[in-house]
Amino acid sequence: MAIGEAVQLKPVEVQVGEKGLERAIKHLKRKMASEGILRELKRRRHYMKPSVRRRKKEAEAARRRRKRAKMER
């Protein structure tokens, strides 16, 4: 991805029916969470250098390995 290139996220739509606005908002939040939109927005909030991103990814993998090893004992 080039610098300054915008990535288009697909739109999320929720129909407000007979159940009301509160129910539609709850459904929208659930849908956004399942599609990972909020996680993606948090990730893009600040630029992360590729080297930092790689170290973070490796640290997460190590944490998962330790957790899995602990669960197997």
Coordinates of C-alpha atoms in Angstrom, one line a residue:
M1 CA 0.0 0.0 0.0
A2 CA 1.4 3.4 -1.0
I3 CA 1.7 6.3 1.4
G4 CA -1.5 8.3 1.5
E5 CA -3.5 5.6 -0.3
A6 CA -6.9 5.3 1.2
V7 CA -8.4 1.8 1.7
Q8 CA -12.1 1.5 1.2
L9 CA -14.1 -0.4 3.8
K10 CA -17.3 -1.9 2.7
P11 CA -20.4 -0.1 4.1
V12 CA -22.3 -1.6 7.0
E13 CA -26.1 -1.2 6.8
V14 CA -28.7 -2.0 9.4
Q15 CA -32.4 -1.7 8.8
V16 CA -34.5 0.1 11.5
G17 CA -37.6 -1.9 11.7
E18 CA -40.5 -2.4 14.1
K19 CA -38.1 -3.2 17.0
G20 CA -36.9 0.3 17.2
L21 CA -33.7 2.4 17.0
E22 CA -32.1 1.0 20.2
R23 CA -32.3 -2.5 18.8
A24 CA -30.8 -1.3 15.4
I25 CA -27.9 0.4 17.2
K26 CA -27.2 -2.8 19.2
H27 CA -27.3 -4.8 15.9
L28 CA -25.0 -2.3 14.3
K29 CA -22.4 -2.6 17.1
R30 CA -22.5 -6.4 16.9
K31 CA -22.1 -6.4 13.2
M32 CA -19.2 -3.9 13.3
A33 CA -17.5 -6.1 16.0
S34 CA -17.9 -9.3 14.0
E35 CA -16.5 -7.7 10.8
G36 CA -13.5 -6.2 12.8
I37 CA -14.2 -2.6 11.8
L38 CA -13.5 -1.1 15.3
R39 CA -10.3 -3.2 15.6
E40 CA -9.2 -1.9 12.2
L41 CA -9.9 1.7 13.1
K42 CA -7.9 1.4 16.3
R43 CA -5.0 -0.2 14.4
R44 CA -5.0 2.7 11.9
R45 CA -5.3 5.5 14.4
H46 CA -1.5 5.9 14.5
Y47 CA 1.1 4.9 12.0
M48 CA 3.2 2.0 13.0
K49 CA 6.6 1.3 11.4
P50 CA 6.9 -2.1 9.8
S51 CA 9.7 -3.1 12.2
V52 CA 7.5 -2.2 15.2
R53 CA 4.6 -4.0 13.6
R54 CA 6.8 -7.1 13.1
R55 CA 8.1 -7.0 16.7
K56 CA 4.5 -6.6 18.1
K57 CA 3.3 -9.5 15.9
E58 CA 6.2 -11.7 17.2
A59 CA 5.5 -10.8 20.8
E60 CA 1.8 -11.7 20.4
A61 CA 2.8 -15.1 18.9
A62 CA 5.1 -15.8 21.8
R63 CA 2.4 -14.9 24.2
R64 CA 0.0 -17.2 22.5
R65 CA 2.6 -20.0 22.5
R66 CA 3.3 -19.5 26.3
K67 CA -0.5 -19.5 27.0
R68 CA -1.0 -22.7 24.9
A69 CA 1.9 -24.5 26.6
K70 CA 0.5 -23.5 30.0
M71 CA -2.9 -24.8 29.1
E72 CA -1.4 -28.2 28.0
R73 CA 0.3 -28.9 31.3

